[in-house]
C-alpha cells in the first residue's frame, strides 16, 4: 500500500458516511472526499420539507461543521467534478486538471435527475429538485407564484406539493401513473396519500400524458396534456425520478446495469474500487434479487459497510431498507421492499388516520408501510431483519403484540 | 446561544454552543458528537438520537409527543425515565447549561 489512501467521489450521505466511519474506526491513512457541489456536505431530505417551507435556513441543512473535517483529518474537496478514472493506474482526474492517486476508491456518486423532453421544457419557471442550489432557486420563486403544477406523483413531487399547499398556493399534481407513489407504496397507502392531498385542496390527475409546456415570452404559463386539457401555472416543478450516476464508472469500464454493480461487500468489478448509495446495484440477501435503493438509510448504512470492507470486514451487507416521507402532518414510513407482494393485510383502520399495510409474498413478510404508526414501523424492521413473518391473522389483530414474536 | 454539555457513555464530554431554535440533536450532530447517529436528520423516524436528560432540566422540556413516545419504545439502549429523542427538543434560553448523557449504543 502507498500513502495515497482512500479517495471518495461524492459528498452526499453515502460518501460522508464512508469517510466518517473510516475515521471513527481508527483508519490512519489519508481520506479525501471529492464532490462537485459547492460548500459543506448537506442533507437532502429537508430540501423538499423544512427548507422548502421556509422553516429552516441553509445553516440547518449542513451535516457537520467545518471544524469536524479538520479535527478528523478528512480532506474535503468540494466544487470539483471528477472527470475520469484510470482503474489500472489507480488515479482519478479532476476538472481542475489535478490527478489524484489512491489505494482504494469509493464511488458515492448518487443519482441524477431525469429530465422532461417536451416542448417548452427549458422555459423559465420550470424547476427540478435534487440539490441545494435547485431548492434555493425554487424557494426564491415561490413568493411570486400563486398557481403551481407538480409533474410526478412520487415522493419528491408529493412532499413539495404539500409544502406548496401549506404556503397557500393553488396546486395541481399531474401524475403519469394510475395512482400516486406507484413504485413505492401499496394500494391502501397510495389511496390514503391521494385522499390527504385532495382533502387539503390540491388537485390530483392520474394517468396523464404530457403534450408540452405553454410559454409566454420564454416563461412557463401552463401545462397542456395530450387529451387537450391544460392547467395554468406560474411555476412547474418536475419530479419524475432519478437515474444512477454511473458515468465515471461506466467510462472506466466498471460493470454497470442501471447502477454500478457491487457485491455483498460493496466491491465493484474492480476489487480496489467500492461503491455505495443511490448509484449502486446489489443483490439483497433478504430479497434474493438485484436492487438499487434511493434512501438515506441505504446511503448511510452502505457507506458504513464500504468503510468496513476497506478495514477488513467480510460480512455481507444485509440491512433492512427503510424509508420515510413527511407530508402535511402525516408520517409515512416504509420498512422493507414490497415489490412482488401478493397479499396486503391491514393493521388498524384503513379509513382512519393510523394504520399499517403488511405486504406478503407466499406468506413471507416483505414490507410494512405505516401511516402515523411508528411503533408498527420499528417492529416491522426487526421482524424483517430476523426473517419472522407474523400470520396474516396476527398482523391484522391490533390486540396481538407483534413484539412477542421477537 | 445555548450552552450544552454532551457526555458520551465512555465519559468523553463535549461543551457546545448552539443557536436557540435548533434542536439538541442538531447541536450534537453539527459538532460531530459521536454518540448521536441521527440517521433521519431529525424527522423522528429513526430513534438513533436517543439521550438521557439531566434531571434538573426535565421539566423545562416540551412534553413527549405521541410519535416520540412510540419511537422511544424502540431505542437500541434501554429507555429510562429521563430518555428523550434529542431531535424533538428545541433549544431555548431556559436550557442553557444542560447536561446530556448519551447511551452506549444507538443502533
Ligand atoms: C428533495 C429530496 C428529498 C428526499 N427525501 C428523502 C427522505 O425523506 N427519506 C429518504 O430516505 N430519502 C430521501 N431522499 C433520497 C436521499 O436524499 C438519497 O437517497 C440520498 O441523498 C442518496 O445519497 P448518496 O450519497 O448515495 O447520493 P447523493 O446524495 O446524490 O450524493 C452524490 C453526490 O455526488 C456528486 N457527484 C456525482 N458524480 C460526481 C463526480 N463525477 N465528481 C464529483 N462529484 C460527483 C453529486 O453531485 C452529489 O453531490 C430525498 C432526496 C431528495 C432529492
Ligand atoms: S434524528 Fe431520527 S429520530 Fe431523532
XYZ file of C-alpha atoms and ligand atoms in Angstrom:
570
model
C 0.000 0.000 0.000
C 1.211 3.518 -0.782
C 0.358 6.620 1.222
C -2.314 7.618 -1.273
C -5.057 6.301 0.995
C -8.733 6.353 0.192
C -10.416 8.696 -2.240
C -14.210 9.018 -2.119
C -16.146 10.533 -5.012
C -19.401 12.206 -3.987
C -20.021 14.261 -0.835
C -23.605 13.065 -0.347
C -24.881 10.953 2.520
C -23.050 7.821 1.370
C -19.676 9.454 0.741
C -19.698 11.295 4.044
C -20.773 8.177 5.923
C -17.842 6.244 4.445
C -15.341 8.951 5.380
C -16.656 9.319 8.927
C -16.751 5.600 9.551
C -13.164 5.184 8.399
C -12.064 7.718 10.993
C -14.350 6.539 13.778
C -12.956 3.063 13.375
C -9.391 4.251 13.511
C -8.234 4.273 9.895
C -4.960 6.236 9.883
C -4.343 6.693 6.145
C -5.292 9.659 4.026
C -9.033 10.252 3.381
C -10.108 12.575 0.582
C -13.743 13.403 -0.122
C -14.460 14.970 -3.500
C -17.751 16.390 -4.693
C -18.911 18.641 -7.478
C -21.365 20.571 -5.316
C -20.077 23.660 -3.552
C -19.760 24.088 0.201
C -20.055 21.713 3.130
C -21.971 18.442 2.692
C -25.663 18.887 3.491
C -28.804 16.819 3.982
C -31.162 16.306 1.068
C -34.445 15.241 2.742
C -35.265 18.672 4.236
C -34.929 20.281 0.780
C -38.473 19.228 -0.074
C -39.719 19.626 3.502
C -38.488 22.131 6.137
C -36.293 24.092 3.728
C -38.920 24.450 1.022
C -41.491 25.520 3.604
C -39.105 28.205 4.801
C -38.952 26.705 8.311
C -35.207 26.097 8.132
C -32.439 28.263 6.828
C -29.461 26.896 4.955
C -27.254 26.604 8.031
C -29.506 23.869 9.431
C -29.034 21.692 6.348
C -25.304 21.403 6.876
C -24.268 17.976 8.123
C -21.037 18.561 10.028
C -19.394 21.917 10.646
C -16.066 22.856 9.045
C -14.036 22.078 12.200
C -15.231 18.489 12.109
C -13.349 17.798 8.873
C -10.197 19.388 10.251
C -10.428 17.541 13.557
C -10.871 14.180 11.841
C -8.400 14.908 9.087
C -10.915 14.368 6.298
C -9.697 16.343 3.282
C -12.835 17.829 1.816
C -12.554 18.909 -1.810
C -15.901 20.480 -2.757
C -16.819 22.109 -6.059
C -14.707 19.694 -8.087
C -16.050 17.250 -10.637
C -14.105 14.021 -11.016
C -13.835 13.691 -14.788
C -12.112 10.378 -15.435
C -10.952 7.313 -13.673
C -7.938 5.171 -14.506
C -8.520 1.793 -12.872
C -5.172 0.146 -13.670
C -3.168 3.277 -12.872
C -5.172 3.907 -9.667
C -5.782 7.536 -10.399
C -8.629 9.958 -10.702
C -8.637 13.133 -12.780
C -10.439 16.242 -11.540
C -11.833 19.016 -13.719
C -9.119 21.316 -12.359
C -6.629 19.118 -14.185
C -5.274 17.688 -10.959
C -4.770 13.931 -10.821
C -5.204 12.078 -7.524
C -3.800 8.628 -6.872
C -5.490 6.207 -4.493
C -5.060 2.816 -2.882
C -8.817 2.413 -2.738
C -11.567 4.408 -4.366
C -15.182 4.640 -3.234
C -17.791 5.779 -5.743
C -20.676 7.513 -3.982
C -21.874 9.456 -6.987
C -25.572 9.161 -6.173
C -28.279 9.770 -8.711
C -29.137 12.455 -11.205
C -32.452 13.850 -12.288
C -34.445 12.539 -15.191
C -35.391 15.468 -17.357
C -38.546 16.024 -19.360
C -38.139 16.232 -23.110
C -41.235 18.127 -24.203
C -41.734 21.448 -25.912
C -41.176 24.348 -23.558
C -39.302 22.230 -21.022
C -36.443 24.732 -20.967
C -38.670 27.714 -20.216
C -38.053 29.905 -17.185
C -40.251 28.861 -14.264
C -39.659 25.126 -14.731
C -37.874 23.702 -11.701
C -36.308 20.432 -10.580
C -35.380 19.460 -7.042
C -32.317 17.435 -6.137
C -29.655 19.864 -4.954
C -29.475 22.748 -2.510
C -28.883 25.138 -5.413
C -32.112 23.954 -7.046
C -34.030 24.139 -3.776
C -32.851 27.712 -3.230
C -33.946 28.737 -6.715
C -37.349 27.129 -6.244
C -37.857 28.633 -2.793
C -36.958 32.077 -4.077
C -39.501 31.781 -6.890
C -42.368 30.779 -4.589
C -43.306 34.188 -3.283
C -44.244 35.355 -6.765
C -46.324 32.281 -7.608
C -49.970 31.504 -6.932
C -50.606 28.528 -9.200
C -48.182 25.627 -9.214
C -48.227 22.456 -11.271
C -46.252 19.491 -9.955
C -45.395 16.860 -12.526
C -44.908 13.453 -10.947
C -46.679 11.683 -8.093
C -43.584 10.269 -6.408
C -42.181 11.248 -3.023
C -40.460 14.449 -4.093
C -43.454 15.696 -6.051
C -45.859 14.972 -3.206
C -43.678 16.434 -0.466
C -43.159 19.592 -2.494
C -46.887 19.747 -3.268
C -47.633 19.566 0.463
C -45.190 22.408 1.122
C -46.811 24.497 -1.631
C -50.326 23.862 -0.297
C -49.184 24.783 3.214
C -47.832 28.021 1.761
C -51.283 28.826 0.442
C -50.633 28.053 -3.231
C -53.118 26.500 -5.581
C -51.554 23.168 -6.527
C -52.220 20.612 -9.223
C -50.379 17.277 -9.263
C -50.124 15.729 -12.737
C -49.126 12.108 -12.354
C -48.247 9.812 -15.245
C -49.064 6.589 -13.378
C -52.506 5.270 -12.468
C -52.017 6.044 -8.779
C -49.681 8.062 -6.596
C -46.385 6.550 -5.395
C -46.633 3.676 -7.881
C -43.137 2.350 -7.290
C -43.105 2.612 -3.551
C -46.474 2.162 -1.947
C -49.252 -0.384 -1.636
C -52.779 0.404 -2.804
C -54.147 1.427 0.612
C -51.221 3.787 1.288
C -51.391 5.319 -2.179
C -55.129 5.897 -1.717
C -54.593 7.416 1.707
C -51.981 9.823 0.387
C -54.227 10.807 -2.538
C -57.081 11.448 -0.100
C -54.769 13.541 2.030
C -53.751 15.816 -0.844
C -57.294 16.120 -2.152
C -58.559 16.892 1.342
C -56.083 19.745 1.622
C -57.299 21.211 -1.630
C -54.691 20.004 -4.110
C -55.935 18.725 -7.448
C -54.651 15.262 -8.426
C -54.768 13.979 -12.017
C -53.505 10.444 -12.605
C -52.611 8.661 -15.847
C -51.869 11.904 -17.627
C -49.886 12.194 -20.851
C -47.985 15.394 -21.266
C -48.108 17.274 -24.570
C -45.918 20.210 -23.590
C -45.479 23.401 -21.641
C -47.210 26.614 -22.657
C -44.930 29.612 -22.574
C -45.237 33.357 -22.745
C -42.128 35.346 -23.512
C -39.876 32.460 -22.576
C -41.682 31.834 -19.238
C -43.863 28.870 -18.497
C -47.560 29.755 -18.248
C -49.142 26.327 -18.125
C -49.043 22.654 -18.964
C -51.037 21.017 -21.755
C -51.955 17.339 -21.916
C -52.373 15.130 -24.961
C -56.131 14.974 -24.346
C -56.238 18.741 -24.807
C -56.740 19.747 -21.168
C -54.493 22.475 -19.942
C -53.505 23.685 -16.476
C -52.285 27.214 -15.864
C -49.097 27.605 -13.844
C -46.725 30.313 -12.659
C -44.264 27.628 -11.716
C -43.863 23.981 -12.684
C -41.936 21.545 -10.527
C -40.857 18.387 -12.335
C -40.294 15.352 -10.114
C -40.179 12.362 -12.429
C -37.425 10.450 -10.699
C -33.701 9.946 -10.919
C -31.247 7.579 -12.514
C -27.995 6.347 -11.007
C -24.951 8.445 -11.811
C -22.713 5.798 -13.347
C -20.839 7.979 -15.795
C -17.425 7.785 -14.171
C -17.746 4.057 -13.515
C -19.022 3.213 -16.953
C -16.384 5.082 -18.899
C -13.722 3.425 -16.735
C -15.106 0.031 -17.750
C -16.657 -0.989 -14.407
C -19.657 -3.284 -14.714
C -22.905 -1.341 -14.584
C -26.527 -2.223 -15.125
C -28.834 0.607 -14.109
C -26.372 1.227 -11.299
C -22.790 0.308 -10.524
C -22.848 -3.416 -9.804
C -21.380 -4.300 -6.420
C -21.037 -7.497 -4.432
C -22.190 -8.018 -0.864
C -19.085 -6.233 0.433
C -19.700 -3.198 -1.795
C -16.891 -4.093 -4.221
C -17.330 -3.194 -7.887
C -15.984 -5.352 -10.723
C -12.594 -3.767 -9.922
C -11.848 -5.090 -6.423
C -9.986 -1.967 -5.231
C -12.972 0.181 -6.087
C -16.132 0.160 -3.986
C -19.476 1.848 -4.442
C -22.352 2.759 -2.123
C -25.635 4.637 -2.034
C -28.055 5.645 -4.790
C -25.505 4.810 -7.510
C -25.071 1.136 -6.569
C -26.967 -2.006 -7.504
C -26.504 -5.149 -5.466
C -28.072 -8.485 -4.638
C -30.028 -8.061 -1.425
C -29.734 -11.192 0.728
C -33.185 -10.641 2.256
C -34.864 -10.353 -1.145
C -32.656 -12.536 -3.334
C -32.632 -10.134 -6.225
C -30.705 -7.158 -7.524
C -31.901 -3.893 -6.047
C -30.889 -0.269 -6.219
C -32.196 1.849 -3.377
C -32.772 5.563 -3.182
C -32.850 6.261 0.521
C -30.953 7.844 3.364
C -30.907 4.577 5.280
C -29.156 2.799 2.447
C -26.767 5.644 1.685
C -25.630 5.852 5.312
C -25.501 2.141 6.087
C -23.972 1.073 2.782
C -21.430 3.869 3.150
C -20.523 2.441 6.556
C -20.367 -1.021 5.117
C -17.979 0.046 2.366
C -15.732 1.568 5.034
C -15.906 -1.699 6.963
C -14.815 -3.679 3.922
C -11.832 -1.360 3.495
C -10.922 -2.058 7.110
C -11.043 -5.796 6.591
C -14.630 -6.760 7.486
C -16.022 -9.639 5.479
C -19.693 -9.710 6.494
C -22.319 -9.152 3.801
C -24.499 -6.044 3.632
C -27.989 -7.158 4.632
C -29.623 -4.136 6.270
C -33.414 -3.892 6.032
C -34.281 -0.991 3.742
C -36.374 1.719 5.375
C -37.707 5.000 4.213
C -39.934 7.824 5.339
C -41.856 10.670 3.838
C -43.451 13.513 5.787
C -46.360 15.249 4.076
C -48.542 17.764 5.923
C -48.862 16.231 9.415
C -48.760 12.696 8.085
C -45.865 10.370 8.593
C -45.422 7.615 6.034
C -42.813 5.025 6.986
C -41.805 2.015 4.935
C -39.813 -0.965 6.177
C -38.636 -3.489 3.595
C -39.375 -3.724 -0.125
C -42.921 -4.521 -1.187
C -42.265 -5.303 -4.874
C -43.913 -8.521 -5.969
C -46.235 -8.864 -2.973
C -49.344 -10.986 -3.386
C -51.185 -10.144 -0.156
C -51.911 -6.923 1.734
C -53.049 -7.167 5.351
C -54.255 -4.056 7.144
C -53.485 -3.458 10.805
C -55.520 -0.567 12.193
C -58.194 1.461 10.447
C -57.605 1.932 6.738
C -60.192 4.716 6.628
C -58.668 6.436 9.652
C -55.501 8.363 10.339
C -53.394 5.493 11.571
C -52.791 2.072 10.037
C -50.145 -0.208 8.554
C -50.169 -2.403 5.484
C -48.318 -5.699 5.839
C -47.194 -6.871 2.389
C -46.549 -10.587 1.921
C -45.389 -12.833 -0.894
C -46.209 -16.509 -0.415
C -46.803 -15.903 3.305
C -43.417 -14.267 3.779
C -43.446 -10.713 5.120
C -41.711 -8.456 2.578
C -42.565 -4.987 3.751
C -44.718 -2.917 6.076
C -45.984 0.519 5.099
C -47.228 2.608 8.004
C -49.318 5.736 8.193
C -48.789 7.523 11.520
C -47.908 4.209 13.188
C -44.242 4.497 14.166
C -44.267 1.564 16.581
C -45.510 -0.777 13.815
C -42.711 0.528 11.621
C -39.966 -0.048 14.148
C -41.185 -3.560 14.970
C -41.516 -4.340 11.259
C -37.870 -3.506 10.679
C -36.875 -6.030 13.299
C -39.285 -8.705 12.087
C -37.990 -8.421 8.519
C -34.362 -8.367 9.622
C -34.936 -11.559 11.605
C -36.954 -13.223 8.846
C -40.033 -13.507 11.067
C -43.420 -13.380 9.349
C -46.464 -12.939 11.571
C -49.516 -14.793 10.317
C -51.989 -12.621 8.455
C -54.442 -13.003 11.352
C -51.932 -11.850 13.929
C -50.825 -8.936 11.756
C -54.434 -7.806 11.368
C -55.242 -8.163 15.069
C -54.419 -4.908 16.920
C -54.585 -6.760 20.258
C -51.831 -9.130 19.200
C -48.492 -7.744 20.359
C -46.086 -8.200 17.439
C -43.179 -7.674 19.804
C -43.916 -11.066 21.308
C -42.616 -12.639 18.085
C -39.163 -11.131 18.504
C -26.585 30.785 22.054
C -27.343 27.907 24.385
C -24.545 26.076 26.183
C -24.825 22.286 26.275
C -22.590 19.549 27.621
C -22.837 16.142 25.964
C -21.277 13.229 27.826
C -20.549 10.046 25.883
C -21.061 6.671 27.545
C -17.260 6.341 27.886
C -17.042 9.650 29.727
C -15.735 11.841 26.891
C -17.548 15.153 27.064
C -18.173 17.994 24.652
C -19.058 21.573 25.527
C -21.052 23.062 22.697
C -22.864 26.289 21.936
C -25.783 26.248 19.523
C -28.419 28.773 18.495
C -31.873 28.877 20.049
C -34.411 27.284 17.735
C -32.119 24.442 16.729
C -32.719 21.017 18.175
C -30.499 19.378 20.751
C -29.701 16.720 18.131
C -28.528 19.321 15.610
C -26.219 20.878 18.178
C -24.595 17.476 18.693
C -24.573 16.421 15.067
C -23.052 19.574 13.593
C -20.259 19.360 16.099
C -19.541 15.695 15.495
C -20.598 14.304 18.887
C -20.105 10.611 18.231
C -22.801 9.075 20.404
C -25.585 10.509 18.235
C -26.314 8.885 14.873
C -29.429 10.841 13.859
C -29.865 8.848 10.669
C -33.141 10.528 9.750
C -31.800 14.025 10.311
C -34.361 14.939 12.928
C -37.586 13.666 11.394
C -38.457 11.433 14.383
C -38.076 8.368 12.185
C -35.012 6.543 13.433
C -34.660 6.738 17.240
C -30.863 6.976 16.818
C -30.674 10.349 18.575
C -31.651 8.913 21.976
C -30.311 10.794 25.016
C -30.653 10.822 28.794
C -31.512 14.269 30.099
C -30.163 15.992 33.161
C -32.951 15.566 35.769
C -32.804 19.247 36.704
C -33.906 20.220 33.221
C -36.590 17.618 32.592
C -39.495 19.907 33.426
C -38.139 22.639 31.138
C -38.551 20.402 28.080
C -41.513 20.229 25.738
C -43.715 17.209 26.590
C -43.059 13.905 24.822
C -45.214 13.728 21.688
C -47.012 10.539 20.693
C -44.619 9.731 17.818
C -41.603 10.319 20.025
C -43.141 8.163 22.725
C -43.607 5.235 20.326
C -40.131 5.652 18.875
C -38.629 5.732 22.383
C -40.045 2.254 22.918
C -37.719 1.073 20.129
C -34.365 2.558 21.099
C -31.261 0.387 20.971
C -30.281 1.231 24.568
C -32.783 0.933 27.430
C -35.445 3.592 27.822
C -35.249 5.327 31.185
C -37.466 7.892 32.889
C -35.215 10.662 31.528
C -34.996 9.294 27.959
C -35.764 11.638 25.093
C -35.146 11.848 21.359
C -32.838 14.819 21.069
C -34.236 15.883 17.686
C -37.556 16.644 19.353
C -36.094 19.115 21.831
C -35.844 22.689 20.666
C -33.125 24.739 22.296
C -34.379 27.630 24.399
C -32.618 30.050 26.733
C -34.019 28.042 29.651
C -31.936 25.045 28.663
C -28.657 26.917 28.944
C -26.153 24.772 30.844
C -27.988 21.478 30.279
C -26.020 18.244 30.622
C -26.979 15.416 28.296
C -25.800 11.827 28.723
C -25.513 9.605 25.677
C -26.391 5.915 25.674
C -23.858 3.237 24.875
C -25.391 2.475 21.525
C -27.915 3.937 19.091
C -28.174 1.041 16.633
C -35.604 16.595 -2.145
C -35.258 15.207 -1.685
C -35.899 14.664 -0.563
C -35.587 13.390 -0.111
N -36.230 12.899 0.992
C -35.886 11.676 1.478
C -36.500 11.160 2.662
O -37.374 11.796 3.277
N -36.090 9.951 3.121
C -35.128 9.224 2.481
O -34.791 8.125 2.932
N -34.550 9.671 1.337
C -34.906 10.882 0.831
N -34.312 11.344 -0.330
C -33.335 10.485 -1.026
C -31.955 10.656 -0.444
O -31.638 12.005 -0.326
C -30.931 9.934 -1.314
O -31.231 8.564 -1.309
C -29.529 10.156 -0.782
O -29.176 11.507 -0.874
C -28.508 9.297 -1.524
O -27.220 9.600 -1.070
P -25.939 9.346 -1.993
O -24.783 9.820 -1.184
O -25.959 7.971 -2.499
O -26.134 10.276 -3.269
P -26.297 11.849 -3.413
O -26.906 12.431 -2.206
O -26.946 12.059 -4.732
O -24.803 12.388 -3.467
C -23.953 12.139 -4.549
C -23.059 13.334 -4.738
O -22.014 13.006 -5.644
C -21.818 14.070 -6.543
N -21.159 13.559 -7.751
C -21.645 12.705 -8.686
N -20.719 12.449 -9.658
C -19.619 13.159 -9.313
C -18.343 13.316 -9.917
N -18.012 12.687 -11.045
N -17.442 14.130 -9.317
C -17.763 14.784 -8.157
N -18.958 14.661 -7.540
C -19.875 13.861 -8.108
C -23.228 14.588 -6.771
O -23.242 15.878 -7.296
C -23.780 14.516 -5.352
O -23.465 15.683 -4.648
C -34.617 12.616 -0.813
C -33.996 13.145 -1.946
C -34.292 14.430 -2.388
C -33.608 14.982 -3.603
S -32.789 12.041 14.405
Fe -34.008 10.382 13.812
S -35.433 10.237 15.440
Fe -34.192 11.899 16.033
